[in-house]
Amino acid sequence: MVPSSQGPHVNTVDVLLGDRSYPIEITSDAADRFAETIIDQLGDLSHVLLIADESVDQAWGRPLAEKLAESATDRPIRVSATTVASGEPSKSVAEFERLLAWVLSEGGDRRSVIVAVGGGVIGDLAGFVAASFARGVRFVQIPTTLLAMVDSSVGGKTGINLPAAKNMVGAFWQPSLVLIDTAVLATLDDRSYLSGLAEVIKYGVIDDAEFFGYLESHAGDLVARDPESLRHAIGKSCQSKANVVGDDERETSGRRAILNYGHTFAHAIESTAGYGTFLHGEAVAIGMQMAARMAIDTGMCDRALWERQTRLIQACGLPTTWADAQPDAMLPVMMRDKKVAHGKLRFILPTRIGSVEMVGDVDESAVRDAIVKLKK
Amino acid sequence: MVPSSQGPHVNTVDVLLGDRSYPIEITSDAADRFAETIIDQLGDLSHVLLIADESVDQAWGRPLAEKLAESATDRPIRVSATTVASGEPSKSVAEFERLLAWVLSEGGDRRSVIVAVGGGVIGDLAGFVAASFARGVRFVQIPTTLLAMVDSSVGGKTGINLPAAKNMVGAFWQPSLVLIDTAVLATLDDRSYLSGLAEVIKYGVIDDAEFFGYLESHAGDLVARDPESLRHAIGKSCQSKANVVGDDERETSGRRAILNYGHTFAHAIESTAGYGTFLHGEAVAIGMQMAARMAIDTGMCDRALWERQTRLIQACGLPTTWADAQPDAMLPVMMRDKKVAHGKLRFILPTRIGSVEMVGDVDESAVRDAIVKLKK
């Protein structure tokens, strides 16, 4: 991650997946160069289909569409653009079908490239459209939330929801390129922005003790959205996720499960609190606390980990407890979690900062205890 | 393809695609062993979701579902079953969504296995459901038409239609196992059955001169649906397709295009005659004649090829000409074909029996001439 000597600072993370490898380029205030980068990196670019979240379209979608259309190349690039309503309801079969019909009506073919501009919802939806149109076309991701930058931009998970379940339909489909400009984060409200830091902290706990130390000493800079600290933190987060995904692209070996640290609790928190009460990252922060609590109680790690994690989460303006937690409501949700194997609860628990283990066959009372202790 | 010394004759073709390799087992009157074979070949089988064409459900779907549910293993296999209406309209987004919701409501998870019983429509639809549910579950194909046996059972193309275009949405998703019983063909009406022979003849022309000779000497047996000849012809056809697909799994190198011999004409024939006038195989037979005609006229092959192909197609009870062909109507359809690159028509043309070449930049008048000459 060496800044280039000319032009803006660019931190690059290479996601290594054989012939599906791709780079993530992390910059600040350099989105006006994205059109150029896309043209440079993707050969044979004749038709771009830009799908933007309506909330970022004017500031980030349209300017990119215009730059792409204006680009002086031998053959002009045809640019089609559409927007999608913000929020989870857009990840529907109906919206999937609408976008596919739109790609077709715009003359899309197997050489077309889909560019997604937005957060996780847009990336998941547009990514599944890219995976499915003509049995797969190329796909560029421009994540505009911190959560999407450090989570969904790596790993190739795309998908939509069914009325009865989230993320049960989709494909593993890797992007050809991910472009990140930290300047886009300036427009996020505080709560949404800070929520993304929970996943950043997660990478420190599960994979990288040195990075955890960096976060401890730079929490103030990150809360203040300092560009240099953000580029470093986003780059390190993407690198940690890329290492895990590179070992287990299709989630078959179990390695990829470590990314779920705090998440079995978090899904139960989001579900029992009512979707919308907590942002995903807030629930993940509390969920990591519950998981660390279980790890202490079962003697897997020492109290120092718990204390450092608590302090860092607090320094990032995120919750560490949940006064209204109801174990009787949360446990049945956790038992229905798709990561439950043959009716046994499994958890990712820390052994020390930078290292976690999967623990199967966990006693229900230990889970209950951890939830109750986090009621404050 | 050596018959086993015990039990029924089984011809096996191994489709070699690295960690996505799978076997095709071709038998006669042995469908009562399919449950056993599925259990043997797929480890960790706890839940089967059987999706059958309604027209073959009673004879082939339900008996298999019952056998699977009855199978004496340590842990009983849970079997869910549903049917799909026969015909192309079932390849819709609506039916895709209905099946996904059904899989979810039946408690499907990433270890579930989808079994498709039917022709190409069911295989394409159920295969895309398998590719998309939980980002991909295992999939067994039991093709019940000759066309599905020799074409869609090899290659991993799955998909559905949009109102404005066929097969524009889908995934490459390889089955884990394909099971074929030639006895199922006994219930097909003559026209549907013979239609499948067009694709069989195609493999002889594009890939295998020896097999073409076999077809010349066994056309009568095949028309009479002789089990041994059928097993041989289906096995050889699957082997030819497997060789091509093994070189070009995702249709990127161009090699897979040779499978389209006769098909650019065929699609234009089907479209201008009105869907339903010709069965797909009938249009392919006429399309191969038009392609061979072009090859003769441009000096790419000698007249003997044309004569042998004409005689074989006739011996299989398929049409070799089309009195109502309208070049003015067919050409615009061919120009819209997704295999057209940058506005240039490309054709797969034979050089000799067993060998074809892709010819780009074809003169429109040569296409027109070939169509007119086939008006008889």
Tab-separated table of C-alpha atoms in Angstrom, chain A residues 75 93 96-97 100-101 104 110-111 128 131-135 157-158 162-165 167-173 250-251 338 340-342, chain B residues 75 93 96-97 100-101 104 110-111 128 131-135 157-158 162-165 167-173 250-251 338 340-342:
chain	number	residue	atom	x	y	z
A	75	ARG	CA	-14.654	4.052	-29.900
A	93	VAL	CA	-37.030	-10.388	-6.885
A	96	PHE	CA	-33.943	-7.866	-9.779
A	97	GLU	CA	-36.325	-8.531	-12.678
A	100	LEU	CA	-32.528	-7.340	-15.861
A	101	ALA	CA	-35.245	-6.105	-18.235
A	104	LEU	CA	-31.786	-5.959	-21.946
A	110	ARG	CA	-22.117	-10.289	-22.593
A	111	ARG	CA	-19.429	-7.627	-23.090
A	128	PHE	CA	-26.560	-10.493	-8.674
A	131	ALA	CA	-23.898	-12.572	-12.182
A	132	SER	CA	-27.160	-13.529	-13.908
A	133	PHE	CA	-27.440	-11.408	-17.061
A	134	ALA	CA	-26.198	-13.483	-20.004
A	135	ARG	CA	-24.958	-15.924	-17.310
A	157	LYS	CA	-21.305	-12.463	-2.217
A	158	THR	CA	-24.203	-11.040	-4.203
A	162	LEU	CA	-37.165	-13.522	-0.329
A	163	PRO	CA	-40.148	-12.220	1.638
A	164	ALA	CA	-39.462	-14.865	4.292
A	165	ALA	CA	-35.662	-14.646	4.514
A	167	ASN	CA	-29.870	-13.165	1.491
A	168	MET	CA	-31.105	-16.664	0.647
A	169	VAL	CA	-30.876	-16.119	-3.118
A	170	GLY	CA	-27.762	-15.049	-4.975
A	171	ALA	CA	-24.421	-15.992	-6.438
A	172	PHE	CA	-20.742	-15.814	-5.705
A	173	TRP	CA	-19.665	-13.331	-8.359
A	250	ARG	CA	-17.254	-20.377	-1.737
A	251	GLU	CA	-17.616	-20.788	2.021
A	338	LYS	CA	-28.141	-20.701	8.753
A	340	VAL	CA	-26.305	-23.739	12.863
A	341	ALA	CA	-25.221	-27.262	11.877
A	342	HIS	CA	-27.491	-30.154	12.790
B	75	ARG	CA	-30.518	-41.107	8.873
B	93	VAL	CA	-38.973	-15.004	-13.181
B	96	PHE	CA	-38.167	-19.001	-10.405
B	97	GLU	CA	-39.365	-16.991	-7.392
B	100	LEU	CA	-37.123	-20.457	-4.386
B	101	ALA	CA	-39.850	-19.640	-1.849
B	104	LEU	CA	-37.155	-22.112	1.674
B	110	ARG	CA	-27.011	-25.244	1.702
B	111	ARG	CA	-26.740	-29.030	2.099
B	128	PHE	CA	-30.958	-21.894	-11.954
B	131	ALA	CA	-27.407	-22.155	-8.634
B	132	SER	CA	-29.125	-19.320	-6.755
B	133	PHE	CA	-30.569	-20.795	-3.559
B	134	ALA	CA	-28.117	-20.101	-0.733
B	135	ARG	CA	-25.702	-19.040	-3.537
B	157	LYS	CA	-26.078	-23.751	-18.730
B	158	THR	CA	-29.083	-22.951	-16.555
B	162	LEU	CA	-37.345	-12.444	-19.782
B	163	PRO	CA	-40.558	-11.404	-21.552
B	164	ALA	CA	-38.427	-9.815	-24.296
B	165	ALA	CA	-35.745	-12.493	-24.725
B	167	ASN	CA	-32.231	-17.482	-21.986
B	168	MET	CA	-30.803	-14.063	-21.150
B	169	VAL	CA	-30.785	-14.713	-17.380
B	170	GLY	CA	-29.053	-17.606	-15.662
B	171	ALA	CA	-25.862	-19.139	-14.399
B	172	PHE	CA	-23.246	-21.679	-15.345
B	173	TRP	CA	-23.942	-24.299	-12.703
B	250	ARG	CA	-17.850	-20.470	-19.633
B	251	GLU	CA	-18.061	-19.844	-23.370
B	338	LYS	CA	-26.436	-12.792	-29.553
B	340	VAL	CA	-23.256	-11.646	-33.807
B	341	ALA	CA	-20.061	-9.724	-32.964
B	342	HIS	CA	-19.913	-6.026	-33.840
